[in-house]
Short mmCIF file of C-alpha atoms and ligand atoms in Angstrom, two decimals:
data_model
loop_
_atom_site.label_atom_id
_atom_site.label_comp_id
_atom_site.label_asym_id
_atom_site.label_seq_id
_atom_site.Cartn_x
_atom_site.Cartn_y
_atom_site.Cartn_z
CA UNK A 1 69.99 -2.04 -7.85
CA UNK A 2 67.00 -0.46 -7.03
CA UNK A 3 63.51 -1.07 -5.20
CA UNK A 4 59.63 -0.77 -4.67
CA UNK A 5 58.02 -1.69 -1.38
CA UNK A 6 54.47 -1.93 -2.34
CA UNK A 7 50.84 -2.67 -1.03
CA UNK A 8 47.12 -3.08 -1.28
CA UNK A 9 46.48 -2.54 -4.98
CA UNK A 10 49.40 -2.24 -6.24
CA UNK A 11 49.87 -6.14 -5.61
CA UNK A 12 47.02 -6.46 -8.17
CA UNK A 13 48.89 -4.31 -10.96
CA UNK A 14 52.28 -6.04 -11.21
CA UNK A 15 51.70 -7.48 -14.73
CA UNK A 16 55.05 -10.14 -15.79
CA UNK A 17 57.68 -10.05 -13.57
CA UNK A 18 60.33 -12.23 -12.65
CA UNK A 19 59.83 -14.60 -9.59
CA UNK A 20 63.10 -14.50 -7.16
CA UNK A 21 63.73 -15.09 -3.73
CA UNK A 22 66.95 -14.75 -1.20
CA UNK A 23 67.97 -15.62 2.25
CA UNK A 24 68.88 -13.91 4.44
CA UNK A 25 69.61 -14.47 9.04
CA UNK A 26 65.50 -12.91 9.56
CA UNK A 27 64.40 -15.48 6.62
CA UNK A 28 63.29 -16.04 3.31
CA UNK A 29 62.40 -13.10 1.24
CA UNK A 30 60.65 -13.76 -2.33
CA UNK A 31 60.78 -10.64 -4.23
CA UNK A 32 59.85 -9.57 -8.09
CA UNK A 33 62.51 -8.34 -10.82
CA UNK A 34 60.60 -5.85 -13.31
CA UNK A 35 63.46 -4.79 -15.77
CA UNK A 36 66.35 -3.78 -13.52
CA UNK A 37 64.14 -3.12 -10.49
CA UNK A 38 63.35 -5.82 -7.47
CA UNK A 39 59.71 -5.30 -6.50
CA UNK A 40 58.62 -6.37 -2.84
CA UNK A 41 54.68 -6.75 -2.40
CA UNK A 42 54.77 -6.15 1.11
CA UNK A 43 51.32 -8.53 2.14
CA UNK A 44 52.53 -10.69 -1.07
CA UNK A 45 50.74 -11.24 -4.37
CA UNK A 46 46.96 -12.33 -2.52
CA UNK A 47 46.90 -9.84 0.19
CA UNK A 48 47.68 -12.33 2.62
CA UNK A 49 50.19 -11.19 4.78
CA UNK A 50 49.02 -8.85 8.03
CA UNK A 51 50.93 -5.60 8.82
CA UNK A 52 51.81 -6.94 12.05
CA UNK A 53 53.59 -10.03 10.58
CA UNK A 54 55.31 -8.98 7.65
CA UNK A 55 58.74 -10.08 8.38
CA UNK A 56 60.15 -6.27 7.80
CA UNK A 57 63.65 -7.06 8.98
CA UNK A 58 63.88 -9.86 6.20
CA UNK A 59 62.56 -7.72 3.72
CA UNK A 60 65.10 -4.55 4.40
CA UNK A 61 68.16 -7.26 5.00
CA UNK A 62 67.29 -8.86 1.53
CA UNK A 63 67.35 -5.32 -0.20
CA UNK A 64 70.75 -4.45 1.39
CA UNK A 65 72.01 -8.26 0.26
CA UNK A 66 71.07 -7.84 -2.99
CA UNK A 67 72.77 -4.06 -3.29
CA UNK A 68 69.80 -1.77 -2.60
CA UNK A 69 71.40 1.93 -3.57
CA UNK A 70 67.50 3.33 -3.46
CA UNK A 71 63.87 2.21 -2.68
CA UNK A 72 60.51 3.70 -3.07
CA UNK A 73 57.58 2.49 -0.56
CA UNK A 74 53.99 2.87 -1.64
CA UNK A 75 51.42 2.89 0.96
CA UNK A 76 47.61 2.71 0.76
CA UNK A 77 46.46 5.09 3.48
CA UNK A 78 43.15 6.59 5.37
CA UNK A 79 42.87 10.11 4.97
CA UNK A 80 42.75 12.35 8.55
CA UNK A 81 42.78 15.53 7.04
CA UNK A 82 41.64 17.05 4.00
CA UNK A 83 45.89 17.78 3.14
CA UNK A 84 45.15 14.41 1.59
CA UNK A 85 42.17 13.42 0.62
CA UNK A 86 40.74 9.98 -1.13
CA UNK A 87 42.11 9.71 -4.26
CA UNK A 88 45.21 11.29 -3.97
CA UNK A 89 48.93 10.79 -4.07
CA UNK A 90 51.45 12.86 -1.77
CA UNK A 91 54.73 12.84 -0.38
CA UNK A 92 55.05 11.39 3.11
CA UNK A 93 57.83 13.67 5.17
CA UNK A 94 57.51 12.78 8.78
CA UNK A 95 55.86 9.86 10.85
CA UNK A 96 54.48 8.89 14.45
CA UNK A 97 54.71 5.37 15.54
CA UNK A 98 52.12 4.15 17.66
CA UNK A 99 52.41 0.30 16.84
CA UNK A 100 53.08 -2.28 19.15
CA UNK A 101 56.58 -3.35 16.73
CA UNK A 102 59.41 -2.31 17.99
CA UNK A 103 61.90 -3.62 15.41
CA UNK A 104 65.69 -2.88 15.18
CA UNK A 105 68.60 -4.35 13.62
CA UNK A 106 70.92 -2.71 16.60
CA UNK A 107 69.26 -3.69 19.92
CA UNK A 108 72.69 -4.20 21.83
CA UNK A 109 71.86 -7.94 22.04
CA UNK A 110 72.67 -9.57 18.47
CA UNK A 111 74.27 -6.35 16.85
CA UNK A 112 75.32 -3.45 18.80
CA UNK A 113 73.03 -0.91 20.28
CA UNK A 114 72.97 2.13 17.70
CA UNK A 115 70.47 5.32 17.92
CA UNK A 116 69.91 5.98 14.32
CA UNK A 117 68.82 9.57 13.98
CA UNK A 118 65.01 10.29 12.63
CA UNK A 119 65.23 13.81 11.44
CA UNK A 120 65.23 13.67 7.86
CA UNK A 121 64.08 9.79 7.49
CA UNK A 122 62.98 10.48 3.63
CA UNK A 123 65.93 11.55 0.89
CA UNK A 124 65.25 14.58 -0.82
CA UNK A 125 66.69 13.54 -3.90
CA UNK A 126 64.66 10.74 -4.26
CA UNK A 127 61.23 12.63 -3.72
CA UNK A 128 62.82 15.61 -5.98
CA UNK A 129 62.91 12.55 -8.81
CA UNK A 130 59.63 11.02 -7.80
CA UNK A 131 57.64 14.49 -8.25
CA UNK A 132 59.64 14.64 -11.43
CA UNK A 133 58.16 11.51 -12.63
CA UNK A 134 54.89 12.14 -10.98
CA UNK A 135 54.67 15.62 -13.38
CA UNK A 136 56.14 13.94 -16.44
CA UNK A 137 53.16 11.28 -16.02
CA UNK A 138 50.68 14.47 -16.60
CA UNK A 139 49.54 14.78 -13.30
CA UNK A 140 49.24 18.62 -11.95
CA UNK A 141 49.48 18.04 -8.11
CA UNK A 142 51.27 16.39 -5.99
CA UNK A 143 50.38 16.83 -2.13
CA UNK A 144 54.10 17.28 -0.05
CA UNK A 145 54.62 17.82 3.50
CA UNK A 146 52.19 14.71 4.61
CA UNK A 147 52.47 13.23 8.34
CA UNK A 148 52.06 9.40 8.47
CA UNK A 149 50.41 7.66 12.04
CA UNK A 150 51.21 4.06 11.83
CA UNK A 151 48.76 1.53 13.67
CA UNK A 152 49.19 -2.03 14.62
CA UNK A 153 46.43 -3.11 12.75
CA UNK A 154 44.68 -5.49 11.50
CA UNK A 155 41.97 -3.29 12.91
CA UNK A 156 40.99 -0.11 11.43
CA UNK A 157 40.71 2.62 13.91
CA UNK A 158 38.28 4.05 16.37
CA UNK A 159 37.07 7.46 15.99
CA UNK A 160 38.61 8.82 19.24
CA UNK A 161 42.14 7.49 18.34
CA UNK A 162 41.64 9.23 14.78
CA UNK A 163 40.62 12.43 16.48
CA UNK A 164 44.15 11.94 19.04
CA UNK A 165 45.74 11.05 15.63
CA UNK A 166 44.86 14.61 14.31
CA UNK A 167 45.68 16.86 17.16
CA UNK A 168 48.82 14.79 17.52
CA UNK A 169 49.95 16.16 13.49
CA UNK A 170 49.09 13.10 11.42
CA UNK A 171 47.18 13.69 8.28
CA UNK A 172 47.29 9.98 7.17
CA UNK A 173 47.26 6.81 8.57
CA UNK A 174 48.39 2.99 7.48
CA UNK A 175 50.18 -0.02 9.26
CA UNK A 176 53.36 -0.07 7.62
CA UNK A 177 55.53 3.19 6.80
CA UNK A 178 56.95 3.64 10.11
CA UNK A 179 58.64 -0.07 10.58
CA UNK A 180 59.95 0.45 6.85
CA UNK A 181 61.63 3.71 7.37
CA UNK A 182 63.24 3.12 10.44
CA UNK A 183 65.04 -0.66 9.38
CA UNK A 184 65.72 1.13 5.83
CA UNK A 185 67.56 4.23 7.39
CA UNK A 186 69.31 1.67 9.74
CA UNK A 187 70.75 0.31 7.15
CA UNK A 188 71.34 3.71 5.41
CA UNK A 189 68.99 2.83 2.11
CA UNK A 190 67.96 5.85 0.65
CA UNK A 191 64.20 6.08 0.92
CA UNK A 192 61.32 8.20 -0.19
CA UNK A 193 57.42 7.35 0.52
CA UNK A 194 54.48 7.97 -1.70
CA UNK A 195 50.85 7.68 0.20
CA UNK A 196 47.54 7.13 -1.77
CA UNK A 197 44.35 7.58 0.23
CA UNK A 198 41.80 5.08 -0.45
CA UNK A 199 39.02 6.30 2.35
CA UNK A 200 38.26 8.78 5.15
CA UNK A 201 39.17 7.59 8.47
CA UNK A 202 36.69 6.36 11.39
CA UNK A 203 34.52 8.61 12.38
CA UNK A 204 34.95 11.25 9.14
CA UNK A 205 32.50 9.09 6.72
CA UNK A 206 29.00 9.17 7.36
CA UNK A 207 28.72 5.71 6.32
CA UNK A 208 31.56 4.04 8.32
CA UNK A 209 34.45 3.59 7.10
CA UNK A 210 34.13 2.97 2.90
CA UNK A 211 36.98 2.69 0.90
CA UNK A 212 37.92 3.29 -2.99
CA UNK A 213 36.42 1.06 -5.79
CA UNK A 214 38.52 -1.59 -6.41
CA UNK A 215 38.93 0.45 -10.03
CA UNK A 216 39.71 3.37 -9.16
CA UNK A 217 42.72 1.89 -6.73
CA UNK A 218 43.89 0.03 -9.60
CA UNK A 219 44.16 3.38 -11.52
CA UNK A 220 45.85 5.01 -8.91
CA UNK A 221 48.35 1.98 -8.31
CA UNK A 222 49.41 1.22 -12.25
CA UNK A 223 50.22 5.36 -12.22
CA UNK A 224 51.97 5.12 -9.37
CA UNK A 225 54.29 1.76 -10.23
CA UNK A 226 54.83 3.33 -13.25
CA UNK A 227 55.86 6.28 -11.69
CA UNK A 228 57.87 4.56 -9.40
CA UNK A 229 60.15 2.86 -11.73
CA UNK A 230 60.59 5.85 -13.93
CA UNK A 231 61.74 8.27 -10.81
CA UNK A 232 64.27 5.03 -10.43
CA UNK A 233 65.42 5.04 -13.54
CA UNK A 234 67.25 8.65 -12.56
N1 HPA B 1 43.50 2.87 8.73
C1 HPA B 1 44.67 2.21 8.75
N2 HPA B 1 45.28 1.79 7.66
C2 HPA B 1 44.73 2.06 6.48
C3 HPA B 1 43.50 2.75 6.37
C4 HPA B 1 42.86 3.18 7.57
O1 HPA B 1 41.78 3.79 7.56
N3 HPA B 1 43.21 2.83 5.05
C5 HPA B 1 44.22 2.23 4.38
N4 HPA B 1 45.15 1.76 5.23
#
């Protein structure tokens, strides 16, 4: 079995899919079957869910349960530098973690305490077959190389933590990627990242902060899904 972790937008392009849901020791995950594929909307169908409470470790523990051999996350971003700018798609291959979540599976109280390495967090294979798909889908670019910050959130950022953000490396930033990666590679799920960037950071907008139309993210997130399922499919 396969997987898609998805988020803002994508949620709204699902179309039919099967409802399902499994239990695991962190909870109760409900999770979508789209031909041979289980689909997690990470803040669920309505947007509903904030970054800080997902239940992450339910969500990973549920994917290994159900015989996870490779998943693809999909995360709506703010752009920090122009190596991804609004509108686009790239490949995210390293991340800094500056949430207040410290999650593990192996914190030496109820499992014990294991250091899993962070080097190469993304497989290569995986984001060799999602650039495949990416090209077969027409597109001519696809941005690689791309440094995720992760936030607590709710909150969007200030301006002076963006401007840390950049001289720190990032060139994106969300509230999700990081806590994803490191349960998936704990439980040594393959796992490749695709970021879309639906607005300029604080303080890099004129106007604020403004974000995609809601059209345009659609776009973006049906092209992406579909993407996402065919790169699976390999
Ligand atoms: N900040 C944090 N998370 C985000 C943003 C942002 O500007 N845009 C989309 N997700």
């Amino acid at each position: 079995m396969k997987a898609v972790i998805c988020g803002t937008g994508i949620d709204r392009v699902l179309g039919e899919c099967q409802e399902c849901s499994i239990e695991t020791r962190f909870g109760k995950v409900q999770y979508l079957v789209k031909g041979d594929t289980v689909i997690i909307p990470r803040h669920m169908r309505n947007h509903s869910i904030a970054p800080g409470l997902i239940n992450y470790k339910a969500n990973v523990k549920a994917l290994k349960e159900l015989g996870c051999e490779a998943c693809i996350g999909l995360y709506a971003v703010g752009s920090i530098t122009s190596r991804l700018t609004p509108g686009s798609v790239g490949v995210i291959e390293d991340f800094l973690d500056f949430s207040a979540r410290k999650l593990t599976f192996f914190d030496g109280i109820s499992a014990p305490l294991r250091h899993t390495g962070m080097v190469n967090p993304f497989d290569r294979k995986l984001i060799v077959e999602f650039a495949k798909s990416w090209y077969k889908a027409g597109e001519k670019e696809i941005k690689s190389g791309i440094v995720y910050v992760m936030t607590e959130g709710p909150r969007l950022e200030t301006p002076a933590e963006i401007r840390a953000f950049r001289n720190l490396g990032a060139d994106v930033v969300g509230m999700t990627l990081a806590s994803e990666a490191v349960l998936l590679n704990e439980l040594e799920i393959p796992f490749a990242a695709a970021a879309y960037s639906i607005n300029w950071a604080a303080g890099l907008d004129e106007e604020g902060v403004s974000f995609l139309e809601d059209e345009t993210v659609e776009r973006i997130s049906q092209k992406l899904l579909k993407v996402s399922l065919d790169a699976l499919k390999s």
